[in-house]
Structure formats: structure tokens, C-alpha cells
Amino acid sequence: MAQQQSPLDGTNPAVNITVFAGLILFTLLITYRASSNRNTSDYFAAGGTFSGAQNGIALSGDFLSAASFLGIAGAIAVHGYDGFLYSIGFLVAWLVNLLLVAERLRNTGRFTMGDVLSFRMRRRPVRAAAAVSTMFITVAYMVAQMAGAGDLVALLLDIHSSSGQALVIAVVGVVMVFYVLIGGMKGTTWVQILKAAMLLLSVSLITLFLLGKFGFNFSDLMQRAAQNNPLGERVFAPGAQYGESALTKLDFVSLSMALVLGVAGLPHVLMRFYTVPNSREARRSVVWATWLMSLFYLCTLVIGFGSAALVGTETIRNAPGEENSAAPLLAYEIGGTPLLGVISAVAFATILAVVAGLTLTASASFAHDFYANVVRGGRADPDSEVRVARITAMVMGAAAIIGGILVNGQNIAFLVGLAFAIAASANLSTLLFTLFWKRFNTSGTLWGMYGGLGSCLLLMLFSPVVSGAPDSIFPSVDFSFFPLSNPGIVSIPVSFLCGIIGTFVRPRSADPADFDEMEVRSLTGIGSRDVVG
């Protein structure tokens, strides 16, 4: 059988590797120069020194991950309208943060989500639960980014073997750990600001070029995309991916719930609200991030259909990385090897910056919530806390590498959707109840977090994502009984229900007076830096 021609035949891998290495060294230098890790506040929250605008750009850099750039562009190129619905879910979710979470969270906590949840509850069990949920969410999110890195570099170097892609994922994990160990939150934030600027500039220029190539007539671009897609004009209407049956439609509703409600429960997003000096700047952060991401997702709509128009859906499906290769293949089509190197380097920087932020969040939660406040009872010295955080970062890196190897080849936008489902199930109900329900107590917090997290993980384990389907992680076996790929439609309501039941099971496990103090602090910011450890 003749070997299939690579869509990147004729490229020079040396050029791509040179651009990659240069960008990595440059961002590591920025991380080192910007780092200031004199104490836990510096390492975990950059001392609260960033403005709302700076933190908003960093938030967009932290949130616009490989799923946003590679996964959504590929989903639009292959599935059309249904692929763009990921963007809508990601964007609308920020309204929940803006209206309900940002200011109150910034005023009530200090470093992590566990600070807020434990404010008026029994601190040890609640902080332990917060650390557990943070670790699961972070690993799920990191696994998606690692899979994206493997797909990207496999495409550039034309690596088809699973062992070669596994090696790529391992290298990404090692570099990511260096970012966290060297820079802490301040260094990581500056890398995210730089990466966000590069990403937005790159997608904007590609969008302008594509529109110009079709005479700034978006309809012509979309018609060409339909011609190069087996679905034809079905790409313009909902249902190409999620409309085949009642079950797929229900799966889409479940995915939408996870995307819209999950952002307000993502620990690495919530932790960014502590890098600004006050709640006003936290709200400004969300406004800045929302506008920047709106621009980005409009550009991905053009890039996705442009990939189908100029590259072709079949070429995208047959490339290493499949759907995730759409944006790099488009860059090569319109700008050759140099533009491919630049776009791939930006995508790679996106992955590194996001994974570094995730690793920092998980290590901070384990060190601050579990080690300092559960193991040491709030008596840990700052040096040991930072040391434990760095050790945790290395362990998390290893876990993400293993997970990334297992799920390599899945659409990373879909994988991130699973992480959002875990976040919404484990954290959202308890966070909202803690901030707004006076009667909510320790028992309700534990029931809500463990009930939501446990039900979500259980349904994921016995879903087609893990077994029973050709694109499952383990396609050769079938032990699935839950028919949906995303469990959010079940696990999110379960978490709210468990929180309510747990509250009434032990109604005296919280002091109502603590809620009054928390409400004043969350609304006014009075004493917001004097959080009890």
C-alpha cells in the first residue's frame, strides 16, 4: 500500500524547531526576570500587584487554551455550526463570573477557592475537599492541553507513531514544570500576558488575510468551505454533529451546561482574582477578558471555515492530530513554512502558559489548603509551604504527561468540556451556596463537593469516552452503561441536590453569625486581606 502523502510535505522541520526553541527560551527568560517569590503571597498571588487590565489580559491568556485555538477551529472546520457552539458556551460562561463570583470571591479569599469555602465552615474537612476537587479538575484540564501539544508537534514533525507523540508530550510536561518552579504566579502571569497578545495578534492577522482573499465577503468563504466538506451546506445549520438522534441532542445540552457553568468553578480562573489589589479591579479583569475573548472567538469562526475552504476537511481528518491540525494546516497553506512555524509556536506557547497556570493552581491548593491548613493545622511556615507547592507541581506534571498520552488523538475542545463538567459539578454549587445561602453549612459543603465530584467521575468512567466506542480511550473493551459523553446534565444537578440535603442532615454545623461577617466582607472588601488561614 502506498504511504499517504503528508499535508506538510516540503516543510523544513529545522525552521519549526528553531522558532519553537527561541520562543521557549524567550518566555523562560521573562519568567525568570519577572519572578519574585519572597513569600507565599508572591508565589501564589503575585502579591496582588496586577491591574484589572493586566489581569484581564492574563485571564484571557490563561483561558484561551489549546482547546480554544486548535480544538474549536478544527471542530468548526469539520462540523461547522455545531463546532462554533463550543465558543458560545465558553464565552457566555464569563457572565456568571462577572455577575456572581469575581468581586465576592476576591474580597473573601486570599490565595485559593478553599479560603472562601472554609470561611464559615469547619476548615480542615472543607479545605481537604477543596484540594481534592482542585486536583481532579486540574489534571483533567492539563491532560487536554498535553494531548494538544502532542498533536501539534506530531503534525510539524510528521510523527505518526504513538511512542514519538508520547515523547513529545513528556517534553512539554518537563518544560511546563520549569515555568512554575522558576516564576511562580508573577512570572507565569507575564508569560500569559505575552502569550495572549501574540495569540490575539496572530488570529486577527490570519482572519484579515482570509477575508481579504475572498474580497471581504464572508459568504463566499463559507460557500467554499461547504464545497470542501462532505456535509455540504449542512455545516451552516445545527445538527451536523449533535442532531443525529435524541441522544446526541441530549448530549449537546449536557455539554452546554458544563461549558456555561464550569468556568465559575475552574480553580485556575478563580485564583487569578487574587492577583489584583481589590474587588473593583477583579471586576475589570472579567470585563477585559470577556471583550478580548469575544474578539478571539469571532476570529476562530473565520479560521475554522477558512481551514475547510482552503485546506479541505478530508485533508484535516487525515493529518496527524486530525481535527486539532486545522489551524496549523491553514497557516501553512497561506504563509508556507515561516507562518506555520510562527502559528505553531504561538499555539505551543498557549499550551505551555495554560498548563503552567493550571500546575501553579493545583500546587497552591495542595500546599495552602491541604498541607498548611489540614496537615499542619495552619502553623506551616511560608518557606515550607512554597517548597511543598513546588514538589506538588512536579507530581502534577507527571500525572498530566501520563493522562495526555492516554487520550492523545481526542478533540481537545471535547476533553476540556469534560474538565468543565467536573468543575461545575464539584465546585459551583458549594461556591454559590457559601456566598449566598445563610443556612448552608459544613455538612452541605462536603456533600455537595464529594457528591458532585463523585457522580461526575463515575459517569465519565462508565461513558463512551472511556470504553465502548471506536474513539474511546479503551476502544477494545466495553463497560459503559451511561449513554452520554458529557455527564454535566446529571452530575451538576446532583451536586446542588447533595448540597441541600447535606445542609438539612446536620443543620447546626455552621454559625449564622459567620455568614453576616462574610457577607459584609464580600460586598465591601473590608478586611479582605485578613483572611483566617
Short mmCIF file of C-alpha atoms in Angstrom, two decimals:
data_model
loop_
_atom_site.label_atom_id
_atom_site.label_comp_id
_atom_site.label_asym_id
_atom_site.label_seq_id
_atom_site.Cartn_x
_atom_site.Cartn_y
_atom_site.Cartn_z
CA MET A 1 0.00 0.00 0.00
CA ALA A 2 1.38 3.42 -0.93
CA GLN A 3 2.19 5.68 2.01
CA GLN A 4 -0.17 8.63 2.32
CA GLN A 5 1.41 11.96 1.46
CA SER A 6 1.77 14.30 4.40
CA PRO A 7 -0.10 17.62 4.09
CA LEU A 8 3.13 19.32 5.18
CA ASP A 9 5.48 17.70 2.66
CA GLY A 10 8.13 20.22 1.71
CA THR A 11 8.38 21.93 5.09
CA ASN A 12 11.68 22.23 6.89
CA PRO A 13 11.39 20.85 10.44
CA ALA A 14 14.56 22.73 11.40
CA VAL A 15 12.75 26.05 10.90
CA ASN A 16 9.86 24.98 13.14
CA ILE A 17 12.15 23.63 15.85
CA THR A 18 14.23 26.83 15.77
CA VAL A 19 11.15 29.01 16.22
CA PHE A 20 9.91 26.73 18.99
CA ALA A 21 13.22 26.74 20.87
CA GLY A 22 13.59 30.52 20.53
CA LEU A 23 10.11 31.15 21.90
CA ILE A 24 10.57 28.76 24.82
CA LEU A 25 13.90 30.33 25.80
CA PHE A 26 12.42 33.83 25.50
CA THR A 27 9.43 33.05 27.70
CA LEU A 28 11.59 31.24 30.25
CA LEU A 29 13.78 34.34 30.43
CA ILE A 30 10.71 36.52 31.02
CA THR A 31 9.52 34.11 33.70
CA TYR A 32 12.88 34.22 35.46
CA ARG A 33 13.22 38.02 35.29
CA ALA A 34 9.65 38.63 36.45
CA SER A 35 9.75 36.12 39.30
CA SER A 36 9.52 37.41 42.85
CA ASN A 37 8.94 34.60 45.30
CA ARG A 38 9.89 36.09 48.64
CA ASN A 39 6.80 34.69 50.38
CA THR A 40 3.58 32.74 49.79
CA SER A 41 1.69 35.85 48.66
CA ASP A 42 4.27 36.47 45.95
CA TYR A 43 4.41 32.85 44.82
CA PHE A 44 0.66 32.13 44.84
CA ALA A 45 -0.93 35.53 44.05
CA ALA A 46 1.90 37.79 42.74
CA GLY A 47 1.39 39.98 45.81
CA GLY A 48 -1.86 41.35 44.33
CA THR A 49 0.17 43.75 42.19
CA PHE A 50 -1.52 43.46 38.78
CA SER A 51 -4.09 45.95 37.48
CA GLY A 52 -7.50 44.92 36.20
CA ALA A 53 -6.42 45.40 32.58
CA GLN A 54 -3.23 43.38 33.04
CA ASN A 55 -5.05 40.62 34.87
CA GLY A 56 -7.83 40.62 32.25
CA ILE A 57 -5.28 40.03 29.50
CA ALA A 58 -3.66 37.32 31.62
CA LEU A 59 -7.09 35.78 32.28
CA SER A 60 -7.75 35.58 28.56
CA GLY A 61 -4.27 34.08 28.13
CA ASP A 62 -4.97 31.58 30.88
CA PHE A 63 -8.38 30.63 29.50
CA LEU A 64 -7.70 30.67 25.73
CA SER A 65 -6.10 27.27 25.72
CA ALA A 66 -5.26 24.73 23.07
CA ALA A 67 -8.94 23.80 23.13
CA SER A 68 -9.91 27.31 22.09
CA PHE A 69 -7.32 27.70 19.34
CA LEU A 70 -6.76 24.21 17.95
CA GLY A 71 -9.86 22.33 19.09
CA ILE A 72 -12.56 24.86 18.21
CA ALA A 73 -11.01 25.82 14.86
CA GLY A 74 -10.90 22.12 13.97
CA ALA A 75 -14.43 21.49 15.19
CA ILE A 76 -15.75 24.35 13.03
CA ALA A 77 -13.76 23.14 10.01
CA VAL A 78 -15.17 19.61 10.31
CA HIS A 79 -18.61 20.07 11.90
CA GLY A 80 -19.45 23.68 11.03
CA TYR A 81 -22.12 25.35 13.17
CA ASP A 82 -22.00 22.70 15.89
CA GLY A 83 -18.27 23.31 16.34
CA PHE A 84 -18.86 27.04 16.88
CA LEU A 85 -21.26 26.28 19.73
CA TYR A 86 -18.21 25.49 21.89
CA SER A 87 -17.23 29.16 21.55
CA ILE A 88 -20.67 30.34 22.63
CA GLY A 89 -20.55 28.19 25.76
CA PHE A 90 -17.04 29.29 26.69
CA LEU A 91 -17.94 32.97 26.26
CA VAL A 92 -21.36 33.09 27.91
CA ALA A 93 -19.85 31.38 30.96
CA TRP A 94 -17.96 34.56 31.81
CA LEU A 95 -21.23 36.33 32.62
CA VAL A 96 -21.59 34.01 35.61
CA ASN A 97 -18.14 35.07 36.80
CA LEU A 98 -18.87 38.76 36.18
CA LEU A 99 -22.27 38.88 37.87
CA LEU A 100 -21.94 36.36 40.71
CA VAL A 101 -18.38 35.39 41.56
CA ALA A 102 -15.48 37.76 40.79
CA GLU A 103 -15.88 40.57 43.36
CA ARG A 104 -17.21 38.44 46.21
CA LEU A 105 -14.51 35.83 45.74
CA ARG A 106 -11.73 38.43 45.68
CA ASN A 107 -12.98 40.06 48.88
CA THR A 108 -13.49 36.83 50.80
CA GLY A 109 -10.42 34.75 49.95
CA ARG A 110 -6.69 35.17 49.86
CA PHE A 111 -4.97 32.52 47.71
CA THR A 112 -7.36 29.71 46.77
CA MET A 113 -11.02 28.77 46.48
CA GLY A 114 -10.58 26.84 49.74
CA ASP A 115 -10.19 30.17 51.57
CA VAL A 116 -13.75 31.11 50.58
CA LEU A 117 -15.38 27.73 51.18
CA SER A 118 -13.81 27.36 54.63
CA PHE A 119 -14.52 30.93 55.81
CA ARG A 120 -17.59 30.00 57.86
CA MET A 121 -17.22 26.20 57.89
CA ARG A 122 -15.04 23.67 59.71
CA ARG A 123 -11.78 24.45 57.99
CA ARG A 124 -9.95 21.13 57.87
CA PRO A 125 -12.53 18.91 56.11
CA VAL A 126 -13.63 21.69 53.76
CA ARG A 127 -10.09 22.64 52.76
CA ALA A 128 -9.29 18.97 52.18
CA ALA A 129 -12.35 18.65 49.93
CA ALA A 130 -11.36 21.83 48.04
CA ALA A 131 -7.86 20.46 47.47
CA VAL A 132 -9.23 17.12 46.20
CA SER A 133 -11.61 18.76 43.71
CA THR A 134 -8.90 21.16 42.53
CA MET A 135 -6.52 18.29 41.83
CA PHE A 136 -9.08 16.33 39.79
CA ILE A 137 -10.19 19.37 37.76
CA THR A 138 -6.64 20.49 37.11
CA VAL A 139 -5.45 17.07 35.97
CA ALA A 140 -8.42 16.75 33.58
CA TYR A 141 -7.73 20.19 32.10
CA MET A 142 -3.98 19.58 31.87
CA VAL A 143 -4.50 16.25 30.12
CA ALA A 144 -6.37 18.06 27.33
CA GLN A 145 -3.53 20.56 26.91
CA MET A 146 -0.92 17.80 26.81
CA ALA A 147 -2.90 15.98 24.14
CA GLY A 148 -2.96 19.22 22.13
CA ALA A 149 0.79 19.59 22.42
CA GLY A 150 1.30 16.04 21.20
CA ASP A 151 -0.98 16.64 18.20
CA LEU A 152 0.70 19.93 17.30
CA VAL A 153 4.31 18.77 17.35
CA ALA A 154 3.39 15.43 15.74
CA LEU A 155 1.93 17.43 12.85
CA LEU A 156 5.00 19.63 12.50
CA LEU A 157 7.49 16.78 12.62
CA ASP A 158 5.16 14.34 10.81
CA ILE A 159 5.30 11.91 13.74
CA HIS A 160 2.69 9.20 13.35
CA SER A 161 3.97 6.68 15.93
CA SER A 162 2.39 6.65 19.37
CA SER A 163 5.81 6.39 21.04
CA GLY A 164 7.05 9.51 19.24
CA GLN A 165 3.99 11.50 20.27
CA ALA A 166 4.35 10.23 23.85
CA LEU A 167 7.91 11.58 23.90
CA VAL A 168 6.65 14.97 22.69
CA ILE A 169 4.06 15.11 25.48
CA ALA A 170 6.74 14.23 28.07
CA VAL A 171 8.98 17.08 26.87
CA VAL A 172 6.07 19.55 27.12
CA GLY A 173 5.41 18.41 30.68
CA VAL A 174 9.01 18.93 31.74
CA VAL A 175 9.18 22.45 30.24
CA MET A 176 5.88 23.36 31.88
CA VAL A 177 7.16 22.37 35.33
CA PHE A 178 10.17 24.66 34.82
CA TYR A 179 7.84 27.63 34.28
CA VAL A 180 6.15 27.03 37.62
CA LEU A 181 9.29 26.25 39.62
CA ILE A 182 11.10 29.33 38.34
CA GLY A 183 8.45 32.02 38.08
CA GLY A 184 5.58 31.47 40.49
CA MET A 185 2.41 33.47 39.83
CA LYS A 186 4.13 36.69 38.80
CA GLY A 187 6.35 35.10 36.18
CA THR A 188 3.53 32.90 34.91
CA THR A 189 1.21 35.93 34.64
CA TRP A 190 3.65 37.88 32.46
CA VAL A 191 4.06 34.86 30.19
CA GLN A 192 0.27 34.64 29.91
CA ILE A 193 0.03 38.34 29.04
CA LEU A 194 2.68 37.91 26.34
CA LYS A 195 1.05 34.77 25.02
CA ALA A 196 -2.41 36.39 24.91
CA ALA A 197 -1.05 39.33 22.91
CA MET A 198 0.72 37.01 20.46
CA LEU A 199 -2.33 34.78 20.08
CA LEU A 200 -4.79 37.63 19.51
CA LEU A 201 -2.45 39.33 17.03
CA SER A 202 -1.91 36.09 15.13
CA VAL A 203 -5.58 35.13 14.80
CA SER A 204 -6.53 38.70 13.88
CA LEU A 205 -3.97 38.84 11.05
CA ILE A 206 -4.98 35.41 9.71
CA THR A 207 -8.64 36.45 9.83
CA LEU A 208 -7.94 39.66 7.89
CA PHE A 209 -5.91 37.73 5.32
CA LEU A 210 -8.65 35.14 4.84
CA LEU A 211 -11.38 37.74 4.47
CA GLY A 212 -9.19 39.70 2.04
CA LYS A 213 -8.57 36.58 -0.05
CA PHE A 214 -12.33 36.29 -0.57
CA GLY A 215 -12.86 40.00 -1.17
CA PHE A 216 -14.06 40.52 2.43
CA ASN A 217 -17.13 38.51 1.51
CA PHE A 218 -17.69 36.02 4.30
CA SER A 219 -20.48 34.32 2.36
CA ASP A 220 -18.06 33.34 -0.40
CA LEU A 221 -15.66 31.89 2.17
CA MET A 222 -18.43 29.82 3.73
CA GLN A 223 -19.64 28.55 0.36
CA ARG A 224 -16.11 27.36 -0.45
CA ALA A 225 -15.95 25.68 2.95
CA ALA A 226 -19.21 23.83 2.25
CA GLN A 227 -17.84 22.65 -1.11
CA ASN A 228 -14.78 21.16 0.61
CA ASN A 229 -16.76 19.45 3.38
CA PRO A 230 -18.66 16.15 2.87
CA LEU A 231 -21.53 17.61 4.88
CA GLY A 232 -22.08 20.29 2.25
CA GLU A 233 -24.41 23.10 3.31
CA ARG A 234 -25.38 21.18 6.44
CA VAL A 235 -22.35 22.86 8.08
CA PHE A 236 -24.35 26.11 8.21
CA ALA A 237 -27.11 24.70 10.42
CA PRO A 238 -27.20 22.99 13.81
CA GLY A 239 -27.28 19.23 13.95
CA ALA A 240 -24.31 18.11 11.86
CA GLN A 241 -22.60 16.69 14.96
CA TYR A 242 -25.26 16.77 17.68
CA GLY A 243 -28.53 16.37 15.73
CA GLU A 244 -28.47 12.78 14.54
CA SER A 245 -30.70 11.46 17.32
CA ALA A 246 -32.44 12.44 20.52
CA LEU A 247 -29.46 11.04 22.45
CA THR A 248 -26.89 13.24 20.67
CA LYS A 249 -29.13 16.27 21.20
CA LEU A 250 -29.29 15.46 24.91
CA ASP A 251 -25.51 15.05 24.90
CA PHE A 252 -25.20 18.55 23.47
CA VAL A 253 -27.45 20.00 26.19
CA SER A 254 -25.25 18.28 28.76
CA LEU A 255 -22.10 19.69 27.14
CA SER A 256 -23.64 23.18 27.04
CA MET A 257 -24.46 23.06 30.74
CA ALA A 258 -20.87 22.10 31.52
CA LEU A 259 -19.39 24.85 29.34
CA VAL A 260 -21.62 27.64 30.65
CA LEU A 261 -21.48 26.70 34.34
CA GLY A 262 -17.98 25.24 34.51
CA VAL A 263 -15.89 28.43 34.23
CA ALA A 264 -17.11 29.75 37.58
CA GLY A 265 -15.80 26.56 39.18
CA LEU A 266 -12.38 26.39 37.50
CA PRO A 267 -9.74 26.82 40.23
CA HIS A 268 -7.09 28.37 37.93
CA VAL A 269 -9.57 31.05 36.80
CA LEU A 270 -10.77 31.77 40.34
CA MET A 271 -7.20 32.03 41.62
CA ARG A 272 -6.44 34.86 39.18
CA PHE A 273 -8.85 37.15 41.04
CA TYR A 274 -6.36 37.27 43.92
CA THR A 275 -3.58 38.81 41.78
CA VAL A 276 -5.33 42.22 41.76
CA PRO A 277 -5.41 44.67 44.70
CA ASN A 278 -9.19 44.95 45.17
CA SER A 279 -12.62 43.76 44.01
CA ARG A 280 -13.08 46.64 41.57
CA GLU A 281 -10.01 45.50 39.67
CA ALA A 282 -11.31 41.91 39.80
CA ARG A 283 -14.50 43.01 38.02
CA ARG A 284 -12.44 44.99 35.49
CA SER A 285 -10.40 41.84 34.89
CA VAL A 286 -13.51 39.93 33.84
CA VAL A 287 -14.71 42.74 31.56
CA TRP A 288 -11.33 42.93 29.82
CA ALA A 289 -11.13 39.16 29.47
CA THR A 290 -14.68 38.92 28.06
CA TRP A 291 -14.07 41.52 25.33
CA LEU A 292 -10.75 40.01 24.32
CA MET A 293 -12.22 36.52 24.16
CA SER A 294 -15.18 37.78 22.13
CA LEU A 295 -12.73 39.05 19.52
CA PHE A 296 -10.83 35.78 19.60
CA TYR A 297 -13.86 33.53 19.14
CA LEU A 298 -15.13 35.62 16.21
CA CYS A 299 -11.73 35.08 14.60
CA THR A 300 -11.88 31.32 15.18
CA LEU A 301 -15.18 31.25 13.27
CA VAL A 302 -13.40 32.67 10.22
CA ILE A 303 -10.32 30.47 10.74
CA GLY A 304 -12.42 27.32 11.10
CA PHE A 305 -14.40 27.86 7.91
CA GLY A 306 -11.23 29.15 6.22
CA SER A 307 -9.47 25.90 7.05
CA ALA A 308 -12.27 23.92 5.42
CA ALA A 309 -12.26 26.26 2.41
CA LEU A 310 -8.51 26.27 1.69
CA VAL A 311 -7.25 23.02 3.23
CA GLY A 312 -10.28 20.75 2.99
CA THR A 313 -11.99 18.64 5.62
CA GLU A 314 -10.60 15.33 4.38
CA THR A 315 -7.01 16.63 4.49
CA ILE A 316 -7.58 17.82 8.05
CA ARG A 317 -9.02 14.47 9.14
CA ASN A 318 -6.09 12.55 7.64
CA ALA A 319 -3.34 14.72 9.17
CA PRO A 320 -1.54 13.82 12.42
CA GLY A 321 -3.70 15.31 15.15
CA GLU A 322 -6.82 15.16 12.93
CA GLU A 323 -9.26 17.98 13.85
CA ASN A 324 -6.67 19.70 16.04
CA SER A 325 -4.43 20.27 12.99
CA ALA A 326 -6.81 22.63 11.14
CA ALA A 327 -5.26 25.96 12.22
CA PRO A 328 -1.60 24.93 11.60
CA LEU A 329 -2.51 23.46 8.20
CA LEU A 330 -4.26 26.72 7.29
CA ALA A 331 -1.17 28.68 8.35
CA TYR A 332 0.97 26.53 6.07
CA GLU A 333 -1.50 26.92 3.20
CA ILE A 334 -1.48 30.73 3.30
CA GLY A 335 2.04 31.51 4.51
CA GLY A 336 4.22 28.43 3.99
CA THR A 337 6.80 27.17 6.46
CA PRO A 338 7.56 30.55 8.17
CA LEU A 339 3.92 31.24 9.09
CA LEU A 340 3.43 27.61 10.10
CA GLY A 341 6.39 27.94 12.47
CA VAL A 342 5.06 31.17 13.96
CA ILE A 343 1.47 29.95 14.42
CA SER A 344 2.61 26.62 15.82
CA ALA A 345 4.97 28.38 18.21
CA VAL A 346 2.11 30.61 19.39
CA ALA A 347 -0.10 27.54 19.86
CA PHE A 348 2.71 25.82 21.74
CA ALA A 349 3.18 28.89 23.96
CA THR A 350 -0.58 28.80 24.56
CA ILE A 351 -0.33 25.24 25.82
CA LEU A 352 2.72 25.94 27.99
CA ALA A 353 1.22 29.05 29.58
CA VAL A 354 -2.13 27.41 30.32
CA VAL A 355 -0.57 24.25 31.73
CA ALA A 356 1.82 26.32 33.85
CA GLY A 357 -1.14 28.24 35.29
CA LEU A 358 -3.00 25.01 35.98
CA THR A 359 0.01 23.44 37.66
CA LEU A 360 0.53 26.50 39.83
CA THR A 361 -3.12 26.42 40.91
CA ALA A 362 -3.05 22.72 41.83
CA SER A 363 0.22 23.04 43.71
CA ALA A 364 -1.03 26.15 45.56
CA SER A 365 -4.23 24.42 46.59
CA PHE A 366 -2.43 21.33 47.85
CA ALA A 367 0.23 23.33 49.71
CA HIS A 368 -2.06 26.04 51.13
CA ASP A 369 -5.31 24.14 51.70
CA PHE A 370 -4.14 20.61 52.47
CA TYR A 371 -0.55 20.83 53.75
CA ALA A 372 -0.62 24.16 55.59
CA ASN A 373 -4.17 24.04 56.96
CA VAL A 374 -5.08 20.35 57.18
CA VAL A 375 -1.77 18.62 57.90
CA ARG A 376 -0.09 21.45 59.81
CA GLY A 377 -3.25 22.99 61.27
CA GLY A 378 -2.46 26.48 59.94
CA ARG A 379 1.03 26.54 61.50
CA ALA A 380 3.17 25.94 58.38
CA ASP A 381 5.92 28.46 57.69
CA PRO A 382 5.89 30.18 54.24
CA ASP A 383 9.12 28.54 53.06
CA SER A 384 7.84 25.01 53.65
CA GLU A 385 4.52 25.90 52.01
CA VAL A 386 6.26 27.08 48.83
CA ARG A 387 8.54 24.02 48.90
CA VAL A 388 5.56 21.65 49.09
CA ALA A 389 3.92 23.56 46.23
CA ARG A 390 6.98 23.02 44.04
CA ILE A 391 7.09 19.30 44.81
CA THR A 392 3.38 19.07 44.01
CA ALA A 393 4.00 20.81 40.67
CA MET A 394 6.41 18.05 39.67
CA VAL A 395 3.95 15.32 40.65
CA MET A 396 1.14 17.04 38.75
CA GLY A 397 3.37 17.32 35.70
CA ALA A 398 3.99 13.58 35.75
CA ALA A 399 0.24 12.83 36.10
CA ALA A 400 -0.59 15.15 33.20
CA ILE A 401 2.02 13.50 30.97
CA ILE A 402 0.55 10.04 31.60
CA GLY A 403 -3.01 11.27 31.02
CA GLY A 404 -2.04 13.16 27.86
CA ILE A 405 -0.50 10.02 26.40
CA LEU A 406 -3.68 8.01 27.14
CA VAL A 407 -6.09 10.46 25.44
CA ASN A 408 -3.84 11.50 22.55
CA GLY A 409 -5.92 11.92 19.37
CA GLN A 410 -9.18 13.05 21.03
CA ASN A 411 -10.54 16.52 20.15
CA ILE A 412 -9.16 18.73 22.89
CA ALA A 413 -12.17 21.04 22.95
CA PHE A 414 -14.25 17.98 23.88
CA LEU A 415 -11.72 16.95 26.56
CA VAL A 416 -11.84 20.43 28.09
CA GLY A 417 -15.63 20.11 28.14
CA LEU A 418 -15.18 17.15 30.48
CA ALA A 419 -12.95 19.25 32.77
CA PHE A 420 -15.67 21.92 32.81
CA ALA A 421 -18.22 19.28 33.81
CA ILE A 422 -16.05 18.25 36.76
CA ALA A 423 -15.59 21.90 37.80
CA ALA A 424 -19.29 22.71 37.62
CA SER A 425 -20.22 19.51 39.47
CA ALA A 426 -17.64 19.76 42.25
CA ASN A 427 -17.34 23.49 42.91
CA LEU A 428 -20.13 25.66 41.55
CA SER A 429 -22.95 24.62 43.87
CA THR A 430 -20.86 24.89 47.04
CA LEU A 431 -19.35 28.22 45.96
CA LEU A 432 -22.75 29.80 45.25
CA PHE A 433 -24.34 28.34 48.37
CA THR A 434 -21.44 29.57 50.51
CA LEU A 435 -21.70 33.10 49.15
CA PHE A 436 -25.50 33.46 49.04
CA TRP A 437 -27.22 30.94 51.39
CA LYS A 438 -27.08 31.78 55.08
CA ARG A 439 -28.18 28.33 56.26
CA PHE A 440 -25.56 26.45 54.21
CA ASN A 441 -23.08 24.61 56.42
CA THR A 442 -20.08 22.27 56.57
CA SER A 443 -22.14 19.13 56.02
CA GLY A 444 -23.74 20.65 52.91
CA THR A 445 -20.34 21.71 51.59
CA LEU A 446 -18.90 18.22 51.89
CA TRP A 447 -21.99 16.52 50.49
CA GLY A 448 -22.11 18.94 47.55
CA MET A 449 -18.44 18.72 46.65
CA TYR A 450 -17.94 14.99 47.05
CA GLY A 451 -21.40 14.14 45.69
CA GLY A 452 -20.94 16.25 42.57
CA LEU A 453 -17.35 15.19 42.01
CA GLY A 454 -18.03 11.51 42.64
CA SER A 455 -21.11 11.34 40.40
CA CYS A 456 -19.31 13.16 37.58
CA LEU A 457 -16.24 10.91 37.71
CA LEU A 458 -18.36 7.76 37.99
CA LEU A 459 -20.49 8.66 34.97
CA MET A 460 -17.40 9.62 32.96
CA LEU A 461 -15.75 6.28 33.80
CA PHE A 462 -18.76 4.33 32.56
CA SER A 463 -19.42 6.50 29.49
CA PRO A 464 -18.45 6.10 25.80
CA VAL A 465 -15.49 8.42 26.47
CA VAL A 466 -13.65 5.60 28.26
CA SER A 467 -14.96 2.44 26.57
CA GLY A 468 -17.44 1.02 24.10
CA ALA A 469 -16.92 3.33 21.10
CA PRO A 470 -14.33 3.50 18.27
CA ASP A 471 -12.95 6.81 19.58
CA SER A 472 -12.93 5.78 23.27
CA ILE A 473 -9.77 5.79 25.35
CA PHE A 474 -10.07 1.98 25.52
CA PRO A 475 -11.95 1.07 22.31
CA SER A 476 -11.32 -2.67 22.57
CA VAL A 477 -13.45 -3.12 25.71
CA ASP A 478 -16.95 -2.06 26.66
CA PHE A 479 -18.01 -1.49 30.27
CA SER A 480 -20.07 1.66 29.67
CA PHE A 481 -23.65 1.98 30.86
CA PHE A 482 -24.10 5.78 30.82
CA PRO A 483 -25.01 6.76 27.23
CA LEU A 484 -23.85 10.42 27.21
CA SER A 485 -20.28 11.57 26.57
CA ASN A 486 -20.61 14.55 28.93
CA PRO A 487 -22.19 13.88 32.36
CA GLY A 488 -22.99 17.51 33.25
CA ILE A 489 -26.76 17.25 32.78
CA VAL A 490 -26.86 14.69 35.63
CA SER A 491 -23.88 15.47 37.86
CA ILE A 492 -24.42 19.27 38.10
CA PRO A 493 -27.99 18.99 39.48
CA VAL A 494 -26.78 16.13 41.73
CA SER A 495 -24.20 18.45 43.30
CA PHE A 496 -26.83 21.12 44.08
CA LEU A 497 -29.21 18.48 45.45
CA CYS A 498 -26.49 16.89 47.62
CA GLY A 499 -25.55 20.33 48.99
CA ILE A 500 -29.17 20.97 50.00
CA ILE A 501 -29.66 17.51 51.54
CA GLY A 502 -26.36 17.69 53.42
CA THR A 503 -27.30 21.06 54.88
CA PHE A 504 -30.51 19.71 56.40
CA VAL A 505 -28.91 16.45 57.58
CA ARG A 506 -26.75 18.38 60.09
CA PRO A 507 -28.32 21.84 60.37
CA ARG A 508 -26.10 23.07 63.23
CA SER A 509 -22.69 22.63 61.60
CA ALA A 510 -22.24 26.35 60.79
CA ASP A 511 -22.57 29.61 62.71
CA PRO A 512 -25.04 32.05 61.05
CA ALA A 513 -23.04 34.96 62.51
CA ASP A 514 -20.11 33.99 60.31
CA PHE A 515 -22.32 34.46 57.25
CA ASP A 516 -23.05 38.06 58.28
CA GLU A 517 -19.33 38.76 58.57
CA MET A 518 -18.66 37.05 55.24
CA GLU A 519 -21.45 38.98 53.53
CA VAL A 520 -20.10 42.33 54.71
CA ARG A 521 -16.59 41.40 53.64
CA SER A 522 -17.66 40.05 50.24
CA LEU A 523 -19.73 43.14 49.44
CA THR A 524 -17.44 45.85 50.83
CA GLY A 525 -13.94 44.37 50.86
CA ILE A 526 -13.41 45.42 54.49
CA GLY A 527 -10.69 43.18 55.94
CA SER A 528 -10.32 41.25 52.68
CA ARG A 529 -6.61 40.62 53.26
CA ASP A 530 -7.11 39.47 56.84
CA VAL A 531 -8.47 36.07 55.94
CA VAL A 532 -8.10 33.46 58.64
CA GLY A 533 -5.67 30.80 57.42
#
